[in-house]
Coordinates of C-alpha atoms and ligand atoms in Angstrom, one line a residue:
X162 CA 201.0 -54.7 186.4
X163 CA 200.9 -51.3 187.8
X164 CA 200.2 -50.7 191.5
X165 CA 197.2 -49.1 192.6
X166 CA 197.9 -45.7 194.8
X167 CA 197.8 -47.4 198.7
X168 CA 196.4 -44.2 199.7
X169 CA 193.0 -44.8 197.8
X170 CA 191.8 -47.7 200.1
X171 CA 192.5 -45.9 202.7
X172 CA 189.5 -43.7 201.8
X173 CA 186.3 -44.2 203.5
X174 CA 183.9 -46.4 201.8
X175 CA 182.2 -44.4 199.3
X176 CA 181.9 -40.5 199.2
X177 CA 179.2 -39.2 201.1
X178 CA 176.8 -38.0 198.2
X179 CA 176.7 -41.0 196.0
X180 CA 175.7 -43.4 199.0
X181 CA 173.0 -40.9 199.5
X182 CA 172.3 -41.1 195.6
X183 CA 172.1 -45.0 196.1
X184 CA 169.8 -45.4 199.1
X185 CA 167.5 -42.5 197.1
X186 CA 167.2 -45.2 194.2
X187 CA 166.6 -48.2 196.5
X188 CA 163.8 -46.2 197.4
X189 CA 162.4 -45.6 194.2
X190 CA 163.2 -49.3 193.2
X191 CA 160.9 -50.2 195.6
X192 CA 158.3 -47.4 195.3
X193 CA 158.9 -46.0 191.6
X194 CA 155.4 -43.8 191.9
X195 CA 157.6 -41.5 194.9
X196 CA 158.0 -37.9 194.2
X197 CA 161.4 -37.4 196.2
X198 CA 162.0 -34.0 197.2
X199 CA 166.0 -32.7 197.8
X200 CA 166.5 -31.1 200.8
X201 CA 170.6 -32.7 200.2
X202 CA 173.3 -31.2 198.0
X203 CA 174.2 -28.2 198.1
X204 CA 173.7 -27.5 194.1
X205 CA 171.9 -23.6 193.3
X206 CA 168.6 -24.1 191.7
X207 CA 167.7 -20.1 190.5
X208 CA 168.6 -19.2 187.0
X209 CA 171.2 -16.9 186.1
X210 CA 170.0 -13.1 186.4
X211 CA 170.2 -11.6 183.3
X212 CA 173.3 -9.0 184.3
X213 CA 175.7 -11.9 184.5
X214 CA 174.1 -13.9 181.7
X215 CA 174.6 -10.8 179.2
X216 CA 177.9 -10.7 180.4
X217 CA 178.9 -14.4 179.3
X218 CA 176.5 -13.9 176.0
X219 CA 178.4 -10.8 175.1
X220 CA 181.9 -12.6 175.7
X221 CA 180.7 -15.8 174.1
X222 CA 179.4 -13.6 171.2
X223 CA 182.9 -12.2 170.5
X224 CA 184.7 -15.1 170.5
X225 CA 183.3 -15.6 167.4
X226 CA 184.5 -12.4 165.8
X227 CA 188.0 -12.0 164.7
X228 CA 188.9 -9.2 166.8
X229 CA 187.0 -10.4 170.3
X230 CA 188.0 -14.2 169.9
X231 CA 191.3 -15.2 172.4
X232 CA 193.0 -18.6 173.2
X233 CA 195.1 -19.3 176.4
X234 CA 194.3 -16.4 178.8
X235 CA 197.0 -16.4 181.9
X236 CA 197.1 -19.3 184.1
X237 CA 196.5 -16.4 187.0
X238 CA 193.5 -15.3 185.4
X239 CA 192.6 -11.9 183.8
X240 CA 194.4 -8.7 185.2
X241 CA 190.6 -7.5 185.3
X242 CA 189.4 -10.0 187.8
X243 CA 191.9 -10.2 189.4
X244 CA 191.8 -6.3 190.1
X245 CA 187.8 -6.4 190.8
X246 CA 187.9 -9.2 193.1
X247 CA 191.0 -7.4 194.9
X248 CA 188.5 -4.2 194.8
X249 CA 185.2 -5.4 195.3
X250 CA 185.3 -8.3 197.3
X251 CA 188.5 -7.3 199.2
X252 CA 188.1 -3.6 199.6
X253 CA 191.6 -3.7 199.0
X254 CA 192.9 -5.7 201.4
X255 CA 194.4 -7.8 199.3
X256 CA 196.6 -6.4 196.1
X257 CA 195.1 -8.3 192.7
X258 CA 198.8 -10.6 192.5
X259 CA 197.6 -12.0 194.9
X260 CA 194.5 -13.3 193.8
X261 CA 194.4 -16.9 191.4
X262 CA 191.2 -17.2 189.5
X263 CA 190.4 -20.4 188.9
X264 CA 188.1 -23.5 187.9
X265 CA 186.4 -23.9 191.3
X266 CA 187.4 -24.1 195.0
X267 CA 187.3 -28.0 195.0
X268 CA 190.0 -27.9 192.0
X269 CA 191.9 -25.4 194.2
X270 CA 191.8 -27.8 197.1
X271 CA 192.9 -31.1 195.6
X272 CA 195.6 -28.8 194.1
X273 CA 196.5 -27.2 197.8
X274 CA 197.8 -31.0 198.5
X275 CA 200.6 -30.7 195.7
X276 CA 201.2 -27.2 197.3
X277 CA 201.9 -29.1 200.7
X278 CA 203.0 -32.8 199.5
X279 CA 202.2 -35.9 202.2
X280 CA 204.1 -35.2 204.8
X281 CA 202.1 -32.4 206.6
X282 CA 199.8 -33.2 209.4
X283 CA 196.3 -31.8 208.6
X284 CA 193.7 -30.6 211.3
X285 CA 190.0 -30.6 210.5
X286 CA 186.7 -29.0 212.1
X287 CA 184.6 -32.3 213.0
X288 CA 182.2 -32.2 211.0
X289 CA 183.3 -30.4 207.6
X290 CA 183.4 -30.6 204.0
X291 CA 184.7 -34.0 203.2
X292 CA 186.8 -32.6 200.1
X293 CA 189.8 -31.8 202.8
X294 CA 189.9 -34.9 204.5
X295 CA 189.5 -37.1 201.0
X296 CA 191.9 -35.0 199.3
X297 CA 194.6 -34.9 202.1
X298 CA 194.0 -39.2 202.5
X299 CA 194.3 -39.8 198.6
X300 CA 197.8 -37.5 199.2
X301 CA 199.0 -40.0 201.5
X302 CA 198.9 -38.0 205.1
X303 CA 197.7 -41.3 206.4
X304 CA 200.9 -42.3 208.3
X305 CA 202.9 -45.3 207.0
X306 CA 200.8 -47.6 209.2
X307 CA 198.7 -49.6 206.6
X308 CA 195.0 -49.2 206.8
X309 CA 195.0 -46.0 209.7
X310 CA 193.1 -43.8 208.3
X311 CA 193.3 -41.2 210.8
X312 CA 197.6 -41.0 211.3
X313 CA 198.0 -37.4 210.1
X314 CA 194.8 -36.2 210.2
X315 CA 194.2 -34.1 213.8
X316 CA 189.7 -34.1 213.8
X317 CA 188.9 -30.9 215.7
X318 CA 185.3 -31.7 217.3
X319 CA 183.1 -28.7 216.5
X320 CA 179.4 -29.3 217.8
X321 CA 176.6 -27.9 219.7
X322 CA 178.8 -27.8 223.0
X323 CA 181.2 -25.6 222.0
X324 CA 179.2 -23.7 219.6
X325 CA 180.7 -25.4 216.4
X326 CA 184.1 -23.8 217.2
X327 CA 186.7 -26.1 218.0
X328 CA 189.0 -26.3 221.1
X329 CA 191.8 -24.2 220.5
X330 CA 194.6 -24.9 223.7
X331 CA 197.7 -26.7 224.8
X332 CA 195.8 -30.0 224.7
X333 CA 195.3 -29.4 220.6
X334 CA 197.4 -31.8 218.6
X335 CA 200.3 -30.4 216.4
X336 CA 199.4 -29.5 212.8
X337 CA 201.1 -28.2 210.1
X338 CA 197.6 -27.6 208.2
X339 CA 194.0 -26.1 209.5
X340 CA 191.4 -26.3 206.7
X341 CA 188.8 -23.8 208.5
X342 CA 184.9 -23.7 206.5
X343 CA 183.5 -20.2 207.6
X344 CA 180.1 -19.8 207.3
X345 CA 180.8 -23.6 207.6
X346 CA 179.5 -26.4 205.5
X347 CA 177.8 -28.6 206.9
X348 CA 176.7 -27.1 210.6
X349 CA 175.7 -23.3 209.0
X350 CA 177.4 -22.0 211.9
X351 CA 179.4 -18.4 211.4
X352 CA 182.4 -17.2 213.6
X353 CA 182.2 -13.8 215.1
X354 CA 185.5 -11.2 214.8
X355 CA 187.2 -12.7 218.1
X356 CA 186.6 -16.5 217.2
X357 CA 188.6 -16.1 213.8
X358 CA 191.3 -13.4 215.5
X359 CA 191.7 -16.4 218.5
X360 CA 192.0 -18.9 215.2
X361 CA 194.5 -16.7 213.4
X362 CA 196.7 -16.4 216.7
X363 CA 196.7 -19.9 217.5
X364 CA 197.5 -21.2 213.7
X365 CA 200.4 -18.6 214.1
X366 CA 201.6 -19.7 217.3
X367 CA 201.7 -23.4 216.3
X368 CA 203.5 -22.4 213.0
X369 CA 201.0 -23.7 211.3
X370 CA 199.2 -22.5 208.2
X371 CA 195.0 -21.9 207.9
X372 CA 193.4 -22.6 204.7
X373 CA 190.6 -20.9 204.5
X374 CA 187.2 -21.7 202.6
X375 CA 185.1 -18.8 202.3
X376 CA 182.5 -20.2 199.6
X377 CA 179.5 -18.7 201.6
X378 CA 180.6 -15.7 202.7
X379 CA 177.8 -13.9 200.7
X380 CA 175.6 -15.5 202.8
X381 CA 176.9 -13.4 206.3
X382 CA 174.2 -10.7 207.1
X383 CA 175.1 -9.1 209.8
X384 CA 177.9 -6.4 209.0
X385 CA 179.7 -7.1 212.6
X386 CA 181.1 -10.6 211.3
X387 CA 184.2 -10.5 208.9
X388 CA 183.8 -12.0 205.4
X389 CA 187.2 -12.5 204.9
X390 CA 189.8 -13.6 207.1
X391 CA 191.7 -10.8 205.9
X392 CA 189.4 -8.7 207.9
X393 CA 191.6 -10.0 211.2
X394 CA 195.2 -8.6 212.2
X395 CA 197.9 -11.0 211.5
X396 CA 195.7 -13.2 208.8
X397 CA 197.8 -12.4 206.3
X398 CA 200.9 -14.0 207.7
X399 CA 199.2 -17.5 208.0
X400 CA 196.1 -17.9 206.2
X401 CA 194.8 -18.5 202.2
X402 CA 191.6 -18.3 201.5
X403 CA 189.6 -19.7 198.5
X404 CA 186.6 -18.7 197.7
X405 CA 184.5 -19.0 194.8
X406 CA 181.6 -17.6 192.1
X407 CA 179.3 -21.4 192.9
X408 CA 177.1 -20.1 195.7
X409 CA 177.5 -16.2 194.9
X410 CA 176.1 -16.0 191.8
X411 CA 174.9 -19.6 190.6
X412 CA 178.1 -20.5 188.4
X413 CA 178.5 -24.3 189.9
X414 CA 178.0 -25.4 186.4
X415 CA 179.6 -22.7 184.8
X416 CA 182.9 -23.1 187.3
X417 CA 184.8 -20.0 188.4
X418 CA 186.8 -19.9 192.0
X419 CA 190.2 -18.2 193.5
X420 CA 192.4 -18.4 195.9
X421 CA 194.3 -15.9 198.0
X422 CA 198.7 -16.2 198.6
X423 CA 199.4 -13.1 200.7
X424 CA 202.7 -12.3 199.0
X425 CA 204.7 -12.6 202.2
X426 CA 203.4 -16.0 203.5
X427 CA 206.6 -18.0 203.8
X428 CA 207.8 -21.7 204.6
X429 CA 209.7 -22.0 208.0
X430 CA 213.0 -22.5 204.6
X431 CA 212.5 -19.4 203.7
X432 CA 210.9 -19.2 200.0
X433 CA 207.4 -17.6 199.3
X434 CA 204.1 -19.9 199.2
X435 CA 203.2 -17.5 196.5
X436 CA 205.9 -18.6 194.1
X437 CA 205.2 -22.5 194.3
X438 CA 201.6 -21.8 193.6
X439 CA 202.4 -19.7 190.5
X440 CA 204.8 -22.7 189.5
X441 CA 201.8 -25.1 190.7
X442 CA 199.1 -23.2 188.9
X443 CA 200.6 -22.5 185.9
X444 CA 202.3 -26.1 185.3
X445 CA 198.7 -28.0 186.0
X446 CA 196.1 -25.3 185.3
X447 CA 195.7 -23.3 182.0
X448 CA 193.5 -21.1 183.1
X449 CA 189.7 -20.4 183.8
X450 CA 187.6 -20.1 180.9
X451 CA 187.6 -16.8 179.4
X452 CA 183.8 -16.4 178.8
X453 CA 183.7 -17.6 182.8
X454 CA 185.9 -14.9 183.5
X455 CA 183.5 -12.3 181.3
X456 CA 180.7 -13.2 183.8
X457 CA 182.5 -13.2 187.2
X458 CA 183.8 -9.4 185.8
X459 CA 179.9 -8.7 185.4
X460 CA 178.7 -10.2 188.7
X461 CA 181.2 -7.9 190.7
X462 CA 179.6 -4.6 188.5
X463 CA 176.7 -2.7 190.5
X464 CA 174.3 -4.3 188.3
X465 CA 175.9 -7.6 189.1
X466 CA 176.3 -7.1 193.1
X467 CA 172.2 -6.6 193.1
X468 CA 171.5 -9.4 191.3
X469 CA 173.6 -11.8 193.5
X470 CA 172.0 -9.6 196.9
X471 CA 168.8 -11.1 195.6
X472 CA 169.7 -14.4 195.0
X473 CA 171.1 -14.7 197.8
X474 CA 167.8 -13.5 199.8
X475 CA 166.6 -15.9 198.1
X476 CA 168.1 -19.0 199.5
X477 CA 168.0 -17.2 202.7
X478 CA 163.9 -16.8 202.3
X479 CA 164.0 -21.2 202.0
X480 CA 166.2 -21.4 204.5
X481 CA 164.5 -19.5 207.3
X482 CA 161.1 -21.2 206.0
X483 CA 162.9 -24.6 207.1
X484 CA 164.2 -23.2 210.2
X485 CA 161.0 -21.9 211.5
X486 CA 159.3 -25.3 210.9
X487 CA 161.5 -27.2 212.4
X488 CA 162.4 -25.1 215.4
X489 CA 158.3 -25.3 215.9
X490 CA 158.3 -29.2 215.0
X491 CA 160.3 -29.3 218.5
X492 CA 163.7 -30.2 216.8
X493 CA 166.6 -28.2 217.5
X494 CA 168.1 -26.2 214.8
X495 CA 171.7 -24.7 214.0
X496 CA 173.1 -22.2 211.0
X497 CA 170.7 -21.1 208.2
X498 CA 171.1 -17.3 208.8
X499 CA 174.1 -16.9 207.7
X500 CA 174.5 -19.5 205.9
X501 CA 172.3 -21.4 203.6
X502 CA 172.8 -24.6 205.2
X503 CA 170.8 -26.1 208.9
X504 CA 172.4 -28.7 210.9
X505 CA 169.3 -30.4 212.9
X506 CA 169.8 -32.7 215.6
X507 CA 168.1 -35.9 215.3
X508 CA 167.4 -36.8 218.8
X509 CA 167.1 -40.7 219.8
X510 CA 168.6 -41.6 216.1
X511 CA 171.8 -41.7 214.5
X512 CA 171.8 -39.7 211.3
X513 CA 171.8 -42.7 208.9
X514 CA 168.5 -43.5 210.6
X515 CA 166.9 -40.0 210.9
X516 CA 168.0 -40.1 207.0
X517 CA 166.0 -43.2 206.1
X518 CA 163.1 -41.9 208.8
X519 CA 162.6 -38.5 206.1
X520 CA 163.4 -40.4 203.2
X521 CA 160.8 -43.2 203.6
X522 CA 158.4 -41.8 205.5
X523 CA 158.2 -38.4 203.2
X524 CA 160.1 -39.0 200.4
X525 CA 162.6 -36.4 201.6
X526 CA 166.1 -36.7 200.7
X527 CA 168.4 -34.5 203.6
X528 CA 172.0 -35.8 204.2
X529 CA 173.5 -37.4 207.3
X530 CA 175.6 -35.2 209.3
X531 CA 177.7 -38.4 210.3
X532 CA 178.8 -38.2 206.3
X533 CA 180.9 -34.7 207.4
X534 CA 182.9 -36.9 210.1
X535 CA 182.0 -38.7 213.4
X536 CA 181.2 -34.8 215.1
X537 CA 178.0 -34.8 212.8
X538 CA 177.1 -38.1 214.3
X539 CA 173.2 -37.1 215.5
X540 CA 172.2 -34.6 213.1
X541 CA 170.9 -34.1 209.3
X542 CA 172.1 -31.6 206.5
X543 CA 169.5 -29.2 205.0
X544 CA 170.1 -27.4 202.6
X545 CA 168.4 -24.2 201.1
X546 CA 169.4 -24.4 197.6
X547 CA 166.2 -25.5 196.4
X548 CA 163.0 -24.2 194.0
X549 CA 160.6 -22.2 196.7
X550 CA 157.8 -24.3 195.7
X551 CA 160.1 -27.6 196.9
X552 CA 160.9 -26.3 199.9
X553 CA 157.1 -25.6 200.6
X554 CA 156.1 -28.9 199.7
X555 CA 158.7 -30.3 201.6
X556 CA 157.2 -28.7 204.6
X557 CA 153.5 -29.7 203.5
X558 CA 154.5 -33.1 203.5
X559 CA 155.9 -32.5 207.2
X560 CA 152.9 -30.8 208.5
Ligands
LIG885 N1 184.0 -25.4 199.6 C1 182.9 -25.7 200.2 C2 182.8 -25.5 201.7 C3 181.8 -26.2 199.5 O1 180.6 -26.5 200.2 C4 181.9 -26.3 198.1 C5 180.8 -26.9 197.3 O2 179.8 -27.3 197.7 C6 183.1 -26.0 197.5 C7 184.1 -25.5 198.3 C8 183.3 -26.2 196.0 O3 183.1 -25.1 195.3 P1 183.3 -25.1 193.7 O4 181.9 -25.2 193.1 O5 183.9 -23.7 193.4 O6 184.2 -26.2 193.3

């Protein structure tokens, strides 16, 4: 018989979304004439503009030509990309080498833990994206004491107290590791230039290493706050940074990402990080998908840039209609300005509760902040992505 990996029981019970899915369909079991409404995952809803779409058409269109079609592109991605993302998104500030296109920023994670192996110890903002922690426990940074879930993983509370930026001092437990979400996913919130330069110097000063998810950084408005961590002295001698086309330009089901290896980002031996995530990409990875590619070239155009500005007003527009409701419902309400996510406290329930209180009461579905780790314990997810006339009805319903 073949052993199961010990690490997956270690996981906690079910991920977060499909117990939402579940509870959603108990619902509907029991009331199959409800008209739910999704105020939950974070999945785009527009169309694609018609810029970017032309640009996948016209790529799509000449792989079916003898001279436009092409198999394998480079595991890296295409030198184009590369250079436009290094040029566009970057302003330069990083050099197109080191930029890996890939299939999406969760791929990039999961493959971030072959990068490190198990025997890092991982800090996380408390609440965050549950990707790093589930990703980091199926890798086996769970300590060799059966059944701890928590061994190698250093939780970082973030919450209302101290503005959803963690504790950064002498009392912070070693790491090796510090996945940082920035605008962050789930509590919306968005560091300023000397919260990520205090980050940066403290990752450096513990040796450490900051991995860096920048999926929303489309969504920061205000020109003051950095978009990249590459923006802040010294980033470049500790941090990654993955980002990805998902939120910028609605390509979750089309699937384009990259990450970010400054070229001189070492390990304490001595050989470059780059170098083992070439080796890494280009032994597990064959590269994005070429007609992908064609439209993440197009989104970064002057055509493209405009439409994904308007998209991303867009999301913006539904979530500042939630915000100003439920600021004026009384609740108190964090993020969705810079982010299209709002982290709303549920006061007097825990956030399963306050869950099943929208859900059967209004047929809304929202997601429990406790699902991001115990920090979110108190709140709900909202999120923005959403058709405008959902959100409105969402908020007739809670009128
Ligand atoms: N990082 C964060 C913080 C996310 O919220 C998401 C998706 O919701 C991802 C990464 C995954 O992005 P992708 O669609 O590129 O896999």
């Amino acid at each position: 018989m073949v052993k199961r990996n010990p690490h997956m029981s270690k996981l906690s019970g079910s991920y977060l979304f499909p117990e939402v899915k579940k509870r959603a369909r108990a619902l509907l079991e029991k009331t199959p004439e409800a008209k739910l409404i999704s105020l939950s995952i974070g999945d785009t809803t527009e169309q694609l503009p018609p810029f970017v779409t032309q640009s996948l058409v016209q790529k799509a269109i000449a792989m079916g030509t003898a001279s436009g079609y092409e198999g394998y592109g480079a595991e890296q991605g295409l030198d184009s990309l590369r250079k436009s993302i290094s040029e566009t998104y970057y302003k330069g500030l990083v050099a197109p080498e080191e930029v890996f296109i890939s299939d999406g920023a969760k791929c990039d994670i999961a493959r971030l833990q072959m990068l490190f192996g198990s025997d890092v110890i991982t800090a996380v903002q408390d609440p965050a994206y549950p990707v790093y922690v589930d990703t980091s426990v199926i890798m086996g940074q769970t300590g060799s004491h059966t059944n701890s879930y928590y061994d190698r993983l250093v939780y970082l509370p973030c919450t209302a107290e101290n503005n959803f930026f963690p504790v950064l001092d002498e009392n912070t437990p070693p790491f090796d590791l510090l996945y940082f979400c920035n605008p962050n996913n789930p509590t919306g919130a968005v560091c300023t230039k000397q919260q990520l330069q205090k980050l940066v110097d403290f990752v450096k000063e513990r040796g450490a290493f900051l991995i860096y998810d920048a999926a929303y950084s489309v969504y920061i408005q205000d020109p003051a706050l950095p978009r990249t961590i590459f923006e802040i002295p010294g980033a470049k001698d500790v941090a990654i940074e993955i980002n990805s086309f998902s939120k910028i330009i609605g390509f979750t089901g089309i699937r384009l990402s990259w990450t970010v290896i400054p070229k001189d980002l070492r390990f304490e031996e001595g050989p470059s990080v780059i170098t083992d995530w070439n080796r890494i990409m280009t032994t597990c990875f064959n590269g994005a998908s070429i007609i992908a590619q064609h439209g993440g070239l197009g989104a970064l155009t002057p055509e493209g840039l405009k439409e994904i500005d308007t998209l991303v007003q867009f999301y913006l527009g539904n979530a500042k209609l939630l915000k100003d409701h439920f600021t004026q419902s009384g609740y108190e309400v964090f993020g969705g300005t810079h982010a299209p996510y709002l982290f709303v406290k549920t006061p007097h329930q825990s956030s399963w509760e306050a869950f099943d209180h929208f859900l059967y009461k209004y047929n809304i579905v929202t997601t429990p902040g406790s699902g991001f780790g115990p920090g979110g314990e108190g709140y709900l997810r909202l999120s923005a992505f959403g058709k405008r006339a959902t959100i409105e009805e969402a908020l007739s319903r809670l009128n």
